[in-house]
CSV table of N, CA and C in Angstrom, one decimal:
chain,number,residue,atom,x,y,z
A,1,UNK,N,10.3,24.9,-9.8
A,1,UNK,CA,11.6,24.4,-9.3
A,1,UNK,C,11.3,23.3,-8.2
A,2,UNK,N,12.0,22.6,-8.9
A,2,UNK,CA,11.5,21.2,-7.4
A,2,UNK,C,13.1,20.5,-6.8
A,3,UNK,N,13.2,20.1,-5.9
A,3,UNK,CA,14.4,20.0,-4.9
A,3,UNK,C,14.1,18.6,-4.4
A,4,UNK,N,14.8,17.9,-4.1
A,4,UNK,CA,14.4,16.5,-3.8
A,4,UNK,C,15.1,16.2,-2.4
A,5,UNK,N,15.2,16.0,-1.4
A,5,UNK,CA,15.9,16.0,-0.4
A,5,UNK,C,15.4,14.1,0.2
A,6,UNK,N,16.9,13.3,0.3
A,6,UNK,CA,16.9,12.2,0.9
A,6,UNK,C,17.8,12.2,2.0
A,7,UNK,N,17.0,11.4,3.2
A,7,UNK,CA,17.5,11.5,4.5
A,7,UNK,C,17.7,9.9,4.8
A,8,UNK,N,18.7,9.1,5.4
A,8,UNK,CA,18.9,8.5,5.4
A,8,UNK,C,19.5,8.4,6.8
A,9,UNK,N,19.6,7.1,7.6
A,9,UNK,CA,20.4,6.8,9.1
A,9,UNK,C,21.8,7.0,8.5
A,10,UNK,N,22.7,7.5,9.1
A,10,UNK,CA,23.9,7.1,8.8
A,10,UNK,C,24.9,5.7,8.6
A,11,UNK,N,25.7,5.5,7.7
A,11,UNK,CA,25.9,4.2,7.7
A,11,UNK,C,26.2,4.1,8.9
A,12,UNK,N,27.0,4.2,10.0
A,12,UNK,CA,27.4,3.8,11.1
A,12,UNK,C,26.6,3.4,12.1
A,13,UNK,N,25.3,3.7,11.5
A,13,UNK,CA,24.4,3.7,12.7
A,13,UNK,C,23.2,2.8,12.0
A,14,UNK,N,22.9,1.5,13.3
A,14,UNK,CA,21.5,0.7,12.4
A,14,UNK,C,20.6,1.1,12.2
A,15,UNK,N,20.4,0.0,11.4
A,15,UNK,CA,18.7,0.6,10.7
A,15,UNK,C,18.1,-1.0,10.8
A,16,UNK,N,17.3,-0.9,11.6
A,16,UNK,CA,16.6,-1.8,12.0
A,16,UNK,C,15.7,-2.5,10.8
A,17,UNK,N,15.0,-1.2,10.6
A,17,UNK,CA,13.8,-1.9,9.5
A,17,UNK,C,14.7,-2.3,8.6
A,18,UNK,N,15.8,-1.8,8.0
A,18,UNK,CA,16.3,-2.3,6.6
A,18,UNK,C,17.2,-4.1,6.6
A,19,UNK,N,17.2,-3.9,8.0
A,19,UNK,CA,17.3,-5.5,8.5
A,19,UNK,C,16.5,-6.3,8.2
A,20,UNK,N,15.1,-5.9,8.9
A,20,UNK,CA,14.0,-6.5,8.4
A,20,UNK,C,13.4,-7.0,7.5
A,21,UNK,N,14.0,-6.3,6.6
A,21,UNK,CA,13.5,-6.0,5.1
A,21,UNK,C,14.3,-7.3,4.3
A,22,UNK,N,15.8,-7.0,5.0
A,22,UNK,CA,16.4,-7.8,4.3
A,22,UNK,C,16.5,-9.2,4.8
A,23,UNK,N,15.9,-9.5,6.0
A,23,UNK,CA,15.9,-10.8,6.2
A,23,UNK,C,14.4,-11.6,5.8
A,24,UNK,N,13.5,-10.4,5.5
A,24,UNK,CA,12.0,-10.9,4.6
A,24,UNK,C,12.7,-11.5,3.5
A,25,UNK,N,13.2,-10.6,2.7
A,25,UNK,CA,13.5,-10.6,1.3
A,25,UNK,C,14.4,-12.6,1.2
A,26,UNK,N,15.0,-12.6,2.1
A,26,UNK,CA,16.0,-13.4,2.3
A,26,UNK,C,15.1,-14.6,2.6
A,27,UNK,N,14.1,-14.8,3.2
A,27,UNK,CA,13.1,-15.7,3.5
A,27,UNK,C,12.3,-16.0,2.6
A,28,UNK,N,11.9,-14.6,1.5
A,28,UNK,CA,11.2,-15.1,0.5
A,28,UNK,C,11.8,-16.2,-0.6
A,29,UNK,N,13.1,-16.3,-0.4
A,29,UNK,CA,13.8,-17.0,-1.5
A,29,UNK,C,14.6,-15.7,-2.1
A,30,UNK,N,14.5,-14.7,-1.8
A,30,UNK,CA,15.8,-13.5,-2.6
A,30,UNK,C,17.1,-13.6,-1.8
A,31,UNK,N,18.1,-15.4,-2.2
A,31,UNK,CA,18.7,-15.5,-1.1
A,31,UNK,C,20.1,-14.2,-1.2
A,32,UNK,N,19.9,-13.5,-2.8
A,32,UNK,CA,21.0,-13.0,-3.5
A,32,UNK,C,21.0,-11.7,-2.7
A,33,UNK,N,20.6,-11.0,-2.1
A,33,UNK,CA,20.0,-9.8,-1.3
A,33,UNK,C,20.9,-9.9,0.1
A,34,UNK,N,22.0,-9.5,-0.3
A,34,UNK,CA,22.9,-8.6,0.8
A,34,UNK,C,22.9,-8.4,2.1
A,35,UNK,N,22.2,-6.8,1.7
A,35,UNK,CA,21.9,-6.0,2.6
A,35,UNK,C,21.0,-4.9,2.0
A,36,UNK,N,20.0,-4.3,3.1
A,36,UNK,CA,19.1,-3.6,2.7
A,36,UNK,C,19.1,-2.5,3.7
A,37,UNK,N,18.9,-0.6,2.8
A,37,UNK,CA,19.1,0.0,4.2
A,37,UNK,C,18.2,1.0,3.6
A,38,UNK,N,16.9,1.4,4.4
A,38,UNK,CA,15.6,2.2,4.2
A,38,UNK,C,16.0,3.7,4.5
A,39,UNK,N,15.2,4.4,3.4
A,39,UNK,CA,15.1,5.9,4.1
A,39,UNK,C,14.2,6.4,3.3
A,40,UNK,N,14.3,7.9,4.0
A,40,UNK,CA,13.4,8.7,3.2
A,40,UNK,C,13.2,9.8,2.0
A,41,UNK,N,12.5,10.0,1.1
A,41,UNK,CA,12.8,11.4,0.4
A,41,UNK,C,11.7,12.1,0.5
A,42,UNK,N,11.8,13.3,-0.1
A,42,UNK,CA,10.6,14.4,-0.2
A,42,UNK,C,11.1,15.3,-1.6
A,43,UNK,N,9.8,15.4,-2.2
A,43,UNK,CA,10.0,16.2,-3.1
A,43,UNK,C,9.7,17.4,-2.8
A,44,UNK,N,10.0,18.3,-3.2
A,44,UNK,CA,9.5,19.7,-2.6
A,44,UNK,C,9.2,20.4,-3.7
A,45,UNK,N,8.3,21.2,-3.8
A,45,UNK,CA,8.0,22.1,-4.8
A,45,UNK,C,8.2,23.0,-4.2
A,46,UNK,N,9.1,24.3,-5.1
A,46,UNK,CA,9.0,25.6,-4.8
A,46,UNK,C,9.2,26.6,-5.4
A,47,UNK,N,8.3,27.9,-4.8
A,47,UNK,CA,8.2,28.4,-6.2
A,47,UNK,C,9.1,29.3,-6.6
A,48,UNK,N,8.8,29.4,-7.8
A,48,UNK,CA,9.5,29.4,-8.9
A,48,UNK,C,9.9,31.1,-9.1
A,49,UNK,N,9.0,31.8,-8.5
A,49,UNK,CA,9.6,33.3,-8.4
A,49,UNK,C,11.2,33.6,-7.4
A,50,UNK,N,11.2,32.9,-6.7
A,50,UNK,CA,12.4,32.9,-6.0
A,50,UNK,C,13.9,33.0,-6.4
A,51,UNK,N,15.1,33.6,-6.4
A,51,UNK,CA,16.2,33.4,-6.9
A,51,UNK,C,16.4,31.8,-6.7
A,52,UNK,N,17.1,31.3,-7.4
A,52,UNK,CA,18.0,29.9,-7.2
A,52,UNK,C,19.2,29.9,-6.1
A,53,UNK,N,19.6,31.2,-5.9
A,53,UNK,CA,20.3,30.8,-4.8
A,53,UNK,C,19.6,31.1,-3.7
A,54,UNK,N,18.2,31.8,-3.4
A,54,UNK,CA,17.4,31.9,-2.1
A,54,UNK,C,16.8,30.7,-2.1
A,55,UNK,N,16.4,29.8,-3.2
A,55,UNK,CA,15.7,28.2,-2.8
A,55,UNK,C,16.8,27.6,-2.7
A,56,UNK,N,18.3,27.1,-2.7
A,56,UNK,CA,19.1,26.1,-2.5
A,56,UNK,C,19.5,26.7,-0.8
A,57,UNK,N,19.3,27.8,-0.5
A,57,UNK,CA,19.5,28.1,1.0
A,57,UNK,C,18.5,27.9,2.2
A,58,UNK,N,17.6,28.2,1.3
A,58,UNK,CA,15.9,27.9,2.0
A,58,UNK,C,15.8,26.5,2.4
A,59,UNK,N,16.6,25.4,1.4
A,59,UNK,CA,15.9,24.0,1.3
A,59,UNK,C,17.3,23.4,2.4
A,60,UNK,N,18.3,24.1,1.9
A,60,UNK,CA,19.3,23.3,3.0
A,60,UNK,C,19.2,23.5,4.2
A,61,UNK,N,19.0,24.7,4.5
A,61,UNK,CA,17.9,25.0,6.1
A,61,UNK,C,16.7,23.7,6.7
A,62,UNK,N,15.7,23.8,5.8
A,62,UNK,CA,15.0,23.0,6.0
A,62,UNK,C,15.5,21.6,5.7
A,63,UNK,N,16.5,21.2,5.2
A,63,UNK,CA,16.9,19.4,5.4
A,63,UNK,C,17.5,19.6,6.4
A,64,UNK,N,18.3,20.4,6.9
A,64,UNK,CA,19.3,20.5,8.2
A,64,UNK,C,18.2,20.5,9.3
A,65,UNK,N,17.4,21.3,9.3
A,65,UNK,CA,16.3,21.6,10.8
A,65,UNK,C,15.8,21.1,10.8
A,66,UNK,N,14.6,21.1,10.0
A,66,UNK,CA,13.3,20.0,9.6
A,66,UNK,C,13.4,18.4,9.6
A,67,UNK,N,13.6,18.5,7.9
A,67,UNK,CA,13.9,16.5,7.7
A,67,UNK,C,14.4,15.8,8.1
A,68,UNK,N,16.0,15.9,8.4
A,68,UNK,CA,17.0,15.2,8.9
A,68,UNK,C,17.2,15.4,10.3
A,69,UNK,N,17.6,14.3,11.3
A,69,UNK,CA,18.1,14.7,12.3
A,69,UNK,C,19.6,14.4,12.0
A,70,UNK,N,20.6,15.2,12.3
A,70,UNK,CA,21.9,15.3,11.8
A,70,UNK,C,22.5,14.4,13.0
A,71,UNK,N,22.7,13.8,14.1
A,71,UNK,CA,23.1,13.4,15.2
A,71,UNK,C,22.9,11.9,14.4
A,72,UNK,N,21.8,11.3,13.7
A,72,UNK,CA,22.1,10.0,13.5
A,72,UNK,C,21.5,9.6,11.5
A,73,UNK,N,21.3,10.9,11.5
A,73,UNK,CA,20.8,10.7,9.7
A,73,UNK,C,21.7,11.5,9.3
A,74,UNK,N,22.0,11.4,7.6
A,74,UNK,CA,22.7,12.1,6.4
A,74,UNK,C,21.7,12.4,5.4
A,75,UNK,N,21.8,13.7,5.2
A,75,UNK,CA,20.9,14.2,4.0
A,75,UNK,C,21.2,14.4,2.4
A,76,UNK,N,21.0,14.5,1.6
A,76,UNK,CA,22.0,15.0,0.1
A,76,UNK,C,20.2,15.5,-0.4
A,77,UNK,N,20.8,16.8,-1.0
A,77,UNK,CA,19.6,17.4,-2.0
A,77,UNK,C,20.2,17.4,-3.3
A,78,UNK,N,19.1,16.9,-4.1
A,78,UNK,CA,19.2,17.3,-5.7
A,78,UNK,C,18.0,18.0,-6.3
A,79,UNK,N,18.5,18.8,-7.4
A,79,UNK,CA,17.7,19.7,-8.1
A,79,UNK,C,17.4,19.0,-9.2
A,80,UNK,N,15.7,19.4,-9.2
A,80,UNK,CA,15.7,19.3,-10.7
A,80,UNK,C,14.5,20.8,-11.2
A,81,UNK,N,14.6,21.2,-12.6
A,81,UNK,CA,13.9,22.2,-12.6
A,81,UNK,C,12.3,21.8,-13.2
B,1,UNK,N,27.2,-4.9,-5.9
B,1,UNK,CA,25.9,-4.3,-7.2
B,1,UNK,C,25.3,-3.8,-6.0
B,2,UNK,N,24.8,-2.5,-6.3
B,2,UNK,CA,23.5,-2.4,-5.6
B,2,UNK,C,22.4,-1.4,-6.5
B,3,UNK,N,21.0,-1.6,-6.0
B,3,UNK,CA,19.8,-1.4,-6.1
B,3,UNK,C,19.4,-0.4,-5.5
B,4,UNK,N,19.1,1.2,-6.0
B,4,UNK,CA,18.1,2.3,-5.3
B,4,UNK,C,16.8,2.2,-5.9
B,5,UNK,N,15.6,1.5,-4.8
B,5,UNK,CA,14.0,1.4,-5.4
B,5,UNK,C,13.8,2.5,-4.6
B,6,UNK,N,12.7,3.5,-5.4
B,6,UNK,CA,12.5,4.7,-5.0
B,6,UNK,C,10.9,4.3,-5.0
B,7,UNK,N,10.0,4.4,-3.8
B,7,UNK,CA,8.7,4.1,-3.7
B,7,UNK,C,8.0,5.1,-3.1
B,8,UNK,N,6.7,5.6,-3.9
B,8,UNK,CA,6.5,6.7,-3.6
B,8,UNK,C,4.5,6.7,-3.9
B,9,UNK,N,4.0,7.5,-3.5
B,9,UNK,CA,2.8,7.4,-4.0
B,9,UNK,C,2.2,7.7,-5.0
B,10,UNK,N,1.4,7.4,-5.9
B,10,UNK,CA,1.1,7.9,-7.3
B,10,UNK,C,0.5,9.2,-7.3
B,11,UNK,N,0.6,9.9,-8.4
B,11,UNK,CA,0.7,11.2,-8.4
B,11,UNK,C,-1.2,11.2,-8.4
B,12,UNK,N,-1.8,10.6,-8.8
B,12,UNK,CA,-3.2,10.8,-8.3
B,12,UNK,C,-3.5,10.6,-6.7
B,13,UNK,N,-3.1,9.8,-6.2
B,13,UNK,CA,-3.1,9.5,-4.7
B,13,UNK,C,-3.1,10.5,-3.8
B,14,UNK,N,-3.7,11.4,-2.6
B,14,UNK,CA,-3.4,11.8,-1.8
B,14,UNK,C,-2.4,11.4,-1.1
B,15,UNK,N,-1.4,12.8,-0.5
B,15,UNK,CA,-0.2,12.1,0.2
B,15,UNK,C,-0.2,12.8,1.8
B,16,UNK,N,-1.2,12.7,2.5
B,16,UNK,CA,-1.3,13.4,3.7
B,16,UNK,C,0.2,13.5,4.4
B,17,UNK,N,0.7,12.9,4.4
B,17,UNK,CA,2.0,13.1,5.2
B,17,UNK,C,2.6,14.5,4.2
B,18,UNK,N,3.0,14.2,3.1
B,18,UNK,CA,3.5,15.0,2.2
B,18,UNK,C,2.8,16.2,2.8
B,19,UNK,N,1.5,16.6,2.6
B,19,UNK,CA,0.5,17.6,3.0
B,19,UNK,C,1.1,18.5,4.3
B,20,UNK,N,1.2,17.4,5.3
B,20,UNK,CA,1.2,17.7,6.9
B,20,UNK,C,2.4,18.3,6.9
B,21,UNK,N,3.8,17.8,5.8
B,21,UNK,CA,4.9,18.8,5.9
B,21,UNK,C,5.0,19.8,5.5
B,22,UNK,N,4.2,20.0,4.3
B,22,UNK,CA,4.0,21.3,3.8
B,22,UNK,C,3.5,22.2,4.5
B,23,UNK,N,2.5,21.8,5.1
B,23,UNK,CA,1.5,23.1,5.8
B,23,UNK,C,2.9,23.7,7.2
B,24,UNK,N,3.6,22.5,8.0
B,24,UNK,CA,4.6,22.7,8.6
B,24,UNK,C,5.2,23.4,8.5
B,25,UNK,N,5.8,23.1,7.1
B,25,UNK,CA,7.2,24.4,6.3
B,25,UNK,C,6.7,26.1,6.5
B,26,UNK,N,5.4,25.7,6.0
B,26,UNK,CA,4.8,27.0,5.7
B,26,UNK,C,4.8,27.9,6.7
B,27,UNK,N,4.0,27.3,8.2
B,27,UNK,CA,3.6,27.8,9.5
B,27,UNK,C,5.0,28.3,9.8
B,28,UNK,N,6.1,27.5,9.6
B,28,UNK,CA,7.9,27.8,9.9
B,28,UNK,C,8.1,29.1,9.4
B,29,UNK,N,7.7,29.5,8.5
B,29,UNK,CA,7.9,30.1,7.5
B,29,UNK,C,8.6,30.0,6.2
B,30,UNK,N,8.9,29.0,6.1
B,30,UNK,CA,8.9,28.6,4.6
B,30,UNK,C,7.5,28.7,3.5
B,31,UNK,N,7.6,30.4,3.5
B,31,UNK,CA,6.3,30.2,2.6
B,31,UNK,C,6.2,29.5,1.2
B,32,UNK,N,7.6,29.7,0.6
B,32,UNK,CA,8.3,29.7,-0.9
B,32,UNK,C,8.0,28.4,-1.1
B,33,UNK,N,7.8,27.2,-0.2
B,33,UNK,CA,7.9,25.5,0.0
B,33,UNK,C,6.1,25.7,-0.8
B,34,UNK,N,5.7,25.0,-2.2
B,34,UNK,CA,4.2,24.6,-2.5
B,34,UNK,C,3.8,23.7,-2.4
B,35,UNK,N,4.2,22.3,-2.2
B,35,UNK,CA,4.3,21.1,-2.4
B,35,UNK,C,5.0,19.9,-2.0
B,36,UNK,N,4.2,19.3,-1.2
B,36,UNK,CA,5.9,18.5,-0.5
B,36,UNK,C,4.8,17.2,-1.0
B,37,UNK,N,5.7,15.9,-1.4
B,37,UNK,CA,5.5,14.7,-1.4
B,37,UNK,C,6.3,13.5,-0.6
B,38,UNK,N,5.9,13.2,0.0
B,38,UNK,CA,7.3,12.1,0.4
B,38,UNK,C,7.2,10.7,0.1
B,39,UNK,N,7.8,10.1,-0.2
B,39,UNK,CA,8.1,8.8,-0.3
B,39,UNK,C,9.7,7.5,0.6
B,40,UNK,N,9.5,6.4,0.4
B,40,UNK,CA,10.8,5.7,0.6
B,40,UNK,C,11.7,5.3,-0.2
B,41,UNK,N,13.0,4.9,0.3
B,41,UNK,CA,14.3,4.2,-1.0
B,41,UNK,C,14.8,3.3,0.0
B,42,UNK,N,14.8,2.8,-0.5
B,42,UNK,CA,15.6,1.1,-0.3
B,42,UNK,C,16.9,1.0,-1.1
B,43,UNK,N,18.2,1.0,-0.6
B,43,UNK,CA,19.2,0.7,-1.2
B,43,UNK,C,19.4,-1.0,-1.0
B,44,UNK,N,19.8,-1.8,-2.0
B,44,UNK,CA,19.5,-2.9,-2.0
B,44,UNK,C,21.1,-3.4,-2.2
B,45,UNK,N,21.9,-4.2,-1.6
B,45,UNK,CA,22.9,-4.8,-1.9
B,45,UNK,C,23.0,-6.2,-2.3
B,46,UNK,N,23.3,-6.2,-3.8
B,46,UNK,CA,22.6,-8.1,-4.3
B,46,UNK,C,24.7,-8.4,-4.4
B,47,UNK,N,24.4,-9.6,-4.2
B,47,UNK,CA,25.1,-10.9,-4.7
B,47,UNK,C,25.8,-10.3,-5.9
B,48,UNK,N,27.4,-9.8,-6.0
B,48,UNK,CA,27.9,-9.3,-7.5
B,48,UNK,C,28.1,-10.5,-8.3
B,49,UNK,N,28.1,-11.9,-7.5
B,49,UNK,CA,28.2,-13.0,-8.2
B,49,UNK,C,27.1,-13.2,-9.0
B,50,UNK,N,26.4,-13.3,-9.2
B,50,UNK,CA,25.1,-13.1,-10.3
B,50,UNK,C,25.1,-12.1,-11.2
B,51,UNK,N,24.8,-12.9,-12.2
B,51,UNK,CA,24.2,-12.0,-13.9
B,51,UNK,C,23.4,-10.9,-13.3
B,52,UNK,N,23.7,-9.6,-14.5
B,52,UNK,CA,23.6,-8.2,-14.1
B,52,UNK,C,22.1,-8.4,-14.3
B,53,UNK,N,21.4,-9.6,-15.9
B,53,UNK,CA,20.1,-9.2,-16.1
B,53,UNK,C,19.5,-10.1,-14.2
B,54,UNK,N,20.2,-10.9,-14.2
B,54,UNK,CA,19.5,-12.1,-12.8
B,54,UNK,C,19.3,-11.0,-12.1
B,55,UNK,N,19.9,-10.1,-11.7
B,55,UNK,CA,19.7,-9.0,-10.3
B,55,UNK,C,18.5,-8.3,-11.0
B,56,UNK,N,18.7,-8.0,-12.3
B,56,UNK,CA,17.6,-6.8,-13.0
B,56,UNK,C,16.3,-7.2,-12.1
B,57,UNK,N,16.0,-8.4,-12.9
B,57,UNK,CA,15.0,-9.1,-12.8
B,57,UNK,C,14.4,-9.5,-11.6
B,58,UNK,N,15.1,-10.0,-10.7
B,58,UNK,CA,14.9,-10.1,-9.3
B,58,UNK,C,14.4,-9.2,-8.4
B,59,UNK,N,14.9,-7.4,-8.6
B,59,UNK,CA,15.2,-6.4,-7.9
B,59,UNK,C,14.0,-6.1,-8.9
B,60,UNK,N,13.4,-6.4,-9.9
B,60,UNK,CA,11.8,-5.6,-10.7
B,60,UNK,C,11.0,-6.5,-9.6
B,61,UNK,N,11.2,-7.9,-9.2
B,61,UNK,CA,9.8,-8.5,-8.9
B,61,UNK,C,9.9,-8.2,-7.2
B,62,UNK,N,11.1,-7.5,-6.6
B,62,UNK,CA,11.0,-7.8,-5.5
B,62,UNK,C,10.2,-6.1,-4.7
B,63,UNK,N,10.7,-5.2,-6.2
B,63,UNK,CA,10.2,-4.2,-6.0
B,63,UNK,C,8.4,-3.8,-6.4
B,64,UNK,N,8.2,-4.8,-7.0
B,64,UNK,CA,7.1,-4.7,-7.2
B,64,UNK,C,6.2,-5.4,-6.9
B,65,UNK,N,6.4,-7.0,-6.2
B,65,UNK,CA,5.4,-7.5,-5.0
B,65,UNK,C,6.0,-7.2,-4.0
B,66,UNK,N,6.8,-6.5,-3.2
B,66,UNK,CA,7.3,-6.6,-2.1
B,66,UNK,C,7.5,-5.2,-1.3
B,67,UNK,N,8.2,-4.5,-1.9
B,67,UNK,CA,8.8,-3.3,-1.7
B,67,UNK,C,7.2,-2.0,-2.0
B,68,UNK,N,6.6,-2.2,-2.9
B,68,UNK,CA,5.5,-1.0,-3.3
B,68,UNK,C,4.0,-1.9,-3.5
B,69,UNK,N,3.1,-1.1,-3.0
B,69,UNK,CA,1.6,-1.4,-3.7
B,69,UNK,C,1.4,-0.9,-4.4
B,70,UNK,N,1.4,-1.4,-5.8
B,70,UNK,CA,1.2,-1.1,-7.2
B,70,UNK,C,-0.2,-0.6,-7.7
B,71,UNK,N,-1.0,-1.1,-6.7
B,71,UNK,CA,-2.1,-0.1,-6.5
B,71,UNK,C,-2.6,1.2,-6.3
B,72,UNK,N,-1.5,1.6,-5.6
B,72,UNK,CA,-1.4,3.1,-5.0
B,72,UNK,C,-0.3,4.1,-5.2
B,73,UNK,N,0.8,2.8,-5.7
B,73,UNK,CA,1.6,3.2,-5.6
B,73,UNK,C,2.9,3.3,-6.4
B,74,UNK,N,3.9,4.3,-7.1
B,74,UNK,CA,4.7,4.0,-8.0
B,74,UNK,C,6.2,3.8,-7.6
B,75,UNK,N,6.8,2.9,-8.2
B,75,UNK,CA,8.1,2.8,-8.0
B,75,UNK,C,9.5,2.6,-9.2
B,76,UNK,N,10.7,3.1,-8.8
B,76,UNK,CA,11.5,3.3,-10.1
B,76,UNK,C,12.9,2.8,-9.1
B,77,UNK,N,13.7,1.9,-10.2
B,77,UNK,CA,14.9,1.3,-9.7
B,77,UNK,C,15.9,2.1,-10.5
B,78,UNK,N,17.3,2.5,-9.9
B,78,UNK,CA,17.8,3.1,-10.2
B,78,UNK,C,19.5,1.7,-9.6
B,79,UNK,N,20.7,1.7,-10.6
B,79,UNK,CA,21.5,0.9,-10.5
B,79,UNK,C,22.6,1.5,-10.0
B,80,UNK,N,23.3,1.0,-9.3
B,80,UNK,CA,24.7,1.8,-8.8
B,80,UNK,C,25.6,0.5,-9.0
B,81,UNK,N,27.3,0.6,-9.5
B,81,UNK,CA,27.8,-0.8,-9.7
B,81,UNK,C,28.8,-1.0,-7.8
């Protein structure tokens, strides 16, 4: 069972590098390039003896405490088996 | 239009960070956690004025000289309208 968790700054809140990124991009000649906004994921493996509802509570724990800081990131998990 | 490039390390590659979270989870007690990988995403906002292949195309070269080391490293674009 693997769980994919991405963490991301909240829109409301900058994201510096993705600025960066986007004014590289924009210098390279990608003058069509918007906006750019970075984050993270993690794939998680886990195992597989576990009920499905004891790993989607286990993992949402761990994006809430662990990965994400909730005060200026947004998290979303997706499953895949 | 926008662009989610998902850049991540190749599955042969050691992923020490990935590692360093796992052994974390674990010590937390998340013993159930086997495997963590992590990687980046870049959401990319192009120009809707341009042809859907012109963004294709642009968003493959920018993600692959720009965005990932194709050496070490794998990446996959994903399209949102």
């Amino acid at each position: 069972m693997q769980a994919v968790v991405h963490v991301a700054f909240k829109k409301t809140v900058l994201d510096p590098q993705g600025r960066t990124i986007c004014s590289t991009l924009n210098n390279l000649g990608h003058k069509n390039v918007l906006d750019v906004r970075q984050g993270k994921f993690f794939e998680i493996e886990i195992d597989p003896d576990i009920s499905q509802e004891q790993a989607r509570e286990q993992i949402e724990k761990v994006a809430r405490e662990v990965l994400a800081n909730p005060v200026i990131e947004d998290y979303s998990i997706d499953w895949k088996d």
